[in-house]
Short mmCIF file of C-alpha atoms in Angstrom, two decimals:
data_model
loop_
_atom_site.label_atom_id
_atom_site.label_comp_id
_atom_site.label_asym_id
_atom_site.label_seq_id
_atom_site.Cartn_x
_atom_site.Cartn_y
_atom_site.Cartn_z
CA GLY P 1 122.01 113.38 102.63
CA ALA P 2 122.61 116.33 100.11
CA GLY P 3 118.91 115.96 98.77
CA VAL P 4 115.63 113.78 98.95
CA SER P 5 116.38 110.29 97.92
CA GLN P 6 114.06 107.80 96.90
CA SER P 7 114.15 104.21 96.55
CA PRO P 8 113.87 101.96 94.26
CA ARG P 9 113.91 104.40 91.28
CA TYR P 10 111.97 101.62 89.32
CA LYS P 11 109.52 99.11 90.36
CA VAL P 12 107.48 96.50 88.43
CA ALA P 13 104.72 94.63 90.30
CA LYS P 14 102.74 92.35 89.26
CA ARG P 15 98.90 92.71 89.92
CA GLY P 16 97.72 91.90 93.34
CA GLN P 17 101.40 92.52 94.76
CA ASP P 18 102.23 94.60 97.66
CA VAL P 19 105.03 97.09 97.01
CA ALA P 20 106.74 99.45 99.40
CA LEU P 21 108.24 102.96 98.43
CA ARG P 22 111.22 104.46 100.70
CA CYS P 23 111.84 108.20 100.82
CA ASP P 24 114.81 109.40 102.89
CA PRO P 25 114.02 113.26 103.39
CA ILE P 26 116.72 116.10 103.87
CA SER P 27 118.05 115.58 107.30
CA GLY P 28 116.25 117.76 109.78
CA HIS P 29 113.25 118.53 107.74
CA VAL P 30 110.29 118.90 109.63
CA SER P 31 107.52 118.64 106.90
CA LEU P 32 107.31 115.40 104.34
CA PHE P 33 105.09 114.88 101.61
CA TRP P 34 104.06 112.19 99.24
CA TYR P 35 102.53 113.03 95.59
CA GLN P 36 101.36 110.81 92.72
CA GLN P 37 101.98 111.94 89.30
CA ALA P 38 100.17 109.85 86.42
CA LEU P 39 101.62 109.71 83.09
CA GLY P 40 101.16 113.32 81.53
CA GLN P 41 99.55 115.13 84.76
CA GLY P 42 100.65 116.85 87.18
CA PRO P 43 101.63 115.69 90.81
CA GLU P 44 98.21 114.85 92.84
CA PHE P 45 98.53 115.13 96.86
CA LEU P 46 98.70 111.96 99.02
CA THR P 47 99.70 112.60 102.41
CA TYR P 48 101.68 115.02 104.59
CA PHE P 49 103.41 114.36 107.74
CA GLN P 50 105.02 116.87 110.47
CA ASN P 51 107.33 115.02 112.04
CA GLU P 52 106.14 111.19 112.84
CA ALA P 53 102.57 112.70 112.82
CA GLN P 54 100.18 112.18 109.96
CA LEU P 55 98.46 115.34 109.47
CA ASP P 56 96.65 114.79 106.40
CA LYS P 57 96.36 111.76 104.80
CA SER P 58 92.64 113.21 102.35
CA GLY P 59 94.56 112.50 99.02
CA LEU P 60 95.10 108.84 99.51
CA PRO P 61 92.93 107.10 96.94
CA SER P 62 92.41 103.91 98.97
CA ASP P 63 92.46 102.05 102.18
CA ARG P 64 95.08 99.85 99.77
CA PHE P 65 97.47 102.88 100.48
CA PHE P 66 99.16 103.43 103.99
CA ALA P 67 101.92 105.76 104.58
CA GLU P 68 104.09 105.93 107.64
CA ARG P 69 107.13 107.66 109.12
CA PRO P 70 107.51 106.26 112.36
CA GLU P 71 110.72 107.95 113.64
CA GLY P 72 109.77 111.47 111.84
CA SER P 73 112.33 111.00 109.20
CA VAL P 74 112.43 108.42 106.76
CA SER P 75 108.80 107.32 105.08
CA THR P 76 107.35 104.41 103.72
CA LEU P 77 104.56 104.74 101.22
CA LYS P 78 102.82 101.19 101.07
CA ILE P 79 100.53 100.07 98.41
CA GLN P 80 98.66 96.85 98.95
CA ARG P 81 97.03 94.42 96.09
CA THR P 82 98.53 96.78 93.65
CA GLN P 83 96.13 97.67 90.50
CA GLN P 84 96.71 98.72 87.23
CA GLU P 85 95.49 102.32 87.93
CA ASP P 86 98.33 102.41 90.47
CA SER P 87 101.09 102.87 88.12
CA ALA P 88 102.46 106.20 88.27
CA VAL P 89 105.47 108.37 89.77
CA TYR P 90 105.33 108.68 93.01
CA LEU P 91 107.34 111.52 94.47
CA CYS P 92 108.20 112.56 98.12
CA ALA P 93 109.35 115.97 98.94
CA SER P 94 110.52 117.65 102.58
CA SER P 95 110.84 121.25 103.89
CA LEU P 96 112.51 122.59 106.68
CA ARG P 97 109.12 123.80 108.38
CA PRO P 98 105.77 124.15 107.03
CA VAL P 99 106.06 125.68 103.46
CA ARG P 100 103.53 128.54 104.94
CA LEU P 101 106.43 129.31 106.95
CA ASN P 102 108.10 130.75 103.51
CA THR P 103 110.40 127.44 103.37
CA GLU P 104 110.28 125.67 100.11
CA ALA P 105 109.80 121.90 99.28
CA PHE P 106 112.42 119.83 98.04
CA PHE P 107 111.40 117.10 95.93
CA GLY P 108 113.23 113.44 94.99
CA GLN P 109 113.57 112.25 91.64
CA GLY P 110 110.51 109.81 92.55
CA THR P 111 109.98 106.04 92.09
CA ARG P 112 108.12 104.75 88.76
CA LEU P 113 105.48 102.40 89.85
CA THR P 114 104.39 99.95 86.68
CA VAL P 115 101.64 97.41 87.55
CA VAL P 116 101.53 94.88 84.89
CA ALA U 1 88.60 124.88 96.93
CA GLN U 2 92.02 125.18 95.29
CA SER U 3 92.87 124.55 91.53
CA VAL U 4 95.31 125.48 89.00
CA THR U 5 94.80 126.05 85.29
CA GLN U 6 97.94 125.88 82.94
CA LEU U 7 96.72 126.91 79.20
CA GLY U 8 98.67 125.28 76.81
CA SER U 9 99.95 121.63 77.65
CA HIS U 10 102.76 122.18 75.13
CA VAL U 11 104.66 125.61 74.11
CA SER U 12 107.50 125.77 71.45
CA VAL U 13 109.72 129.11 71.43
CA SER U 14 112.47 130.04 69.14
CA GLU U 15 115.91 130.28 70.84
CA GLY U 16 116.28 133.93 72.17
CA ALA U 17 112.43 134.60 72.15
CA LEU U 18 109.95 135.58 75.02
CA VAL U 19 108.65 132.65 77.19
CA LEU U 20 105.57 133.08 78.39
CA LEU U 21 103.76 130.11 80.25
CA ARG U 22 100.03 130.90 81.67
CA CYS U 23 98.70 129.80 85.10
CA ASN U 24 95.22 130.72 86.64
CA TYR U 25 94.31 129.62 90.06
CA SER U 26 91.46 129.56 92.21
CA SER U 27 91.78 129.95 95.88
CA SER U 28 89.36 130.99 98.80
CA VAL U 29 92.03 132.82 100.61
CA PRO U 30 95.30 134.70 99.66
CA PRO U 31 97.11 131.96 98.03
CA TYR U 32 100.86 130.56 98.09
CA LEU U 33 101.62 130.46 94.36
CA PHE U 34 104.75 128.32 92.88
CA TRP U 35 106.30 127.52 89.68
CA TYR U 36 108.44 124.13 89.48
CA VAL U 37 110.28 122.99 86.56
CA GLN U 38 110.62 119.30 85.97
CA TYR U 39 113.53 117.71 84.05
CA PRO U 40 113.58 114.20 82.28
CA ASN U 41 113.70 111.54 84.82
CA GLN U 42 114.40 114.38 87.69
CA GLY U 43 112.36 115.42 90.78
CA LEU U 44 110.61 118.69 90.72
CA GLN U 45 112.92 121.99 91.46
CA LEU U 46 111.50 125.12 92.68
CA LEU U 47 112.00 127.80 89.96
CA LEU U 48 109.93 130.70 92.19
CA LYS U 49 107.33 131.22 94.45
CA TYR U 50 105.13 133.83 95.83
CA THR U 51 103.93 134.07 99.51
CA THR U 52 103.53 137.75 100.51
CA GLY U 53 105.06 141.25 99.44
CA ALA U 54 106.01 142.40 95.97
CA THR U 55 103.88 140.64 93.45
CA LEU U 56 106.84 140.41 90.48
CA VAL U 57 108.92 137.72 92.18
CA LYS U 58 112.27 136.53 90.34
CA GLY U 59 113.63 133.16 90.23
CA ILE U 60 116.20 131.16 88.87
CA ASN U 61 117.76 130.96 85.40
CA GLY U 62 116.14 134.04 84.64
CA PHE U 63 112.53 133.39 85.29
CA GLU U 64 110.21 135.76 86.74
CA ALA U 65 106.38 136.00 87.38
CA GLU U 66 103.73 138.31 88.31
CA PHE U 67 100.76 137.70 90.94
CA LYS U 68 97.77 139.56 89.50
CA LYS U 69 94.97 139.13 92.16
CA SER U 70 92.52 140.84 89.98
CA GLU U 71 93.15 138.39 87.16
CA THR U 72 93.97 135.34 89.49
CA SER U 73 96.94 134.90 87.33
CA PHE U 74 100.65 133.89 87.86
CA HIS U 75 102.06 133.78 84.62
CA LEU U 76 105.75 132.53 84.21
CA THR U 77 108.32 134.71 81.88
CA LYS U 78 111.76 134.46 80.56
CA PRO U 79 112.87 137.59 78.28
CA SER U 80 115.33 135.05 76.14
CA ALA U 81 114.82 131.38 75.64
CA HIS U 82 117.85 128.69 75.91
CA MET U 83 117.66 125.72 74.87
CA SER U 84 118.56 124.30 78.31
CA ASP U 85 115.12 125.90 79.07
CA ALA U 86 113.28 122.75 77.80
CA ALA U 87 111.54 120.88 80.12
CA GLU U 88 107.82 120.43 81.85
CA TYR U 89 106.98 123.57 83.82
CA PHE U 90 104.51 123.11 86.74
CA CYS U 91 102.46 125.82 88.42
CA ALA U 92 100.85 125.40 91.80
CA VAL U 93 98.96 126.84 94.61
CA SER U 94 98.72 126.34 98.45
CA GLU U 95 96.51 127.75 100.84
CA SER U 96 97.73 126.45 104.28
CA GLY U 97 101.45 125.72 102.67
CA ASN U 98 100.72 121.85 103.69
CA GLN U 99 99.10 120.78 100.52
CA PHE U 100 100.20 121.79 96.87
CA TYR U 101 97.64 121.80 94.39
CA PHE U 102 99.48 121.17 90.80
CA GLY U 103 98.73 121.99 87.34
CA THR U 104 98.89 119.83 84.40
CA GLY U 105 102.05 120.86 83.25
CA THR U 106 103.12 122.40 80.48
CA SER U 107 106.08 121.13 78.20
CA LEU U 108 108.53 123.68 76.48
CA THR U 109 110.26 123.17 73.46
CA VAL U 110 113.17 125.51 72.45
CA ILE U 111 114.06 125.53 68.87
CA PRO U 112 117.46 126.11 67.90
#
């Protein structure tokens, strides 16, 4: 597609419910990032994939958070047993190559998760 | 460790006035530096970036930023503000290129 697509755009979950957030990166992009943006804050890194390999998951806040990219394209961020502090906008970004090789990361519009 | 500090969570300027958004960073190695803009209910859009070479970087929509290593700064400027510049602006730093560290953002208001 023309850009990074995320679905759903909005998700309301009851506390304790599991959720799955989807990211469709730009076709052919090697790198994929997930970020969490709390209200009034900057995005915070969650995890990074290069193709299907999850090279960095140091930002995942707990073992309730899990991300996968099994075929090196679409990625899913799963949050188990959601809690109120998980409420945030979850941003996905992709880049053609690792950003240090002078390419830019393109961000999706995000999924706004509200846990009630 | 990498971090970014954006001074001023809210900045207001008159239409036609100079825009100056401040960003200071910390990094243990020469960093890659970025400015992103976020419009309401939109994703982040890259304004400009510094990787290597010329320290004055020009971006889209008339914005530019200067990398000053001695001051560990990467301030964003625009000579003349337009109403359409009203948005949230984020400075980001990356050492590896595989992880960005963002500041808390600066909300720019343009007064007609």
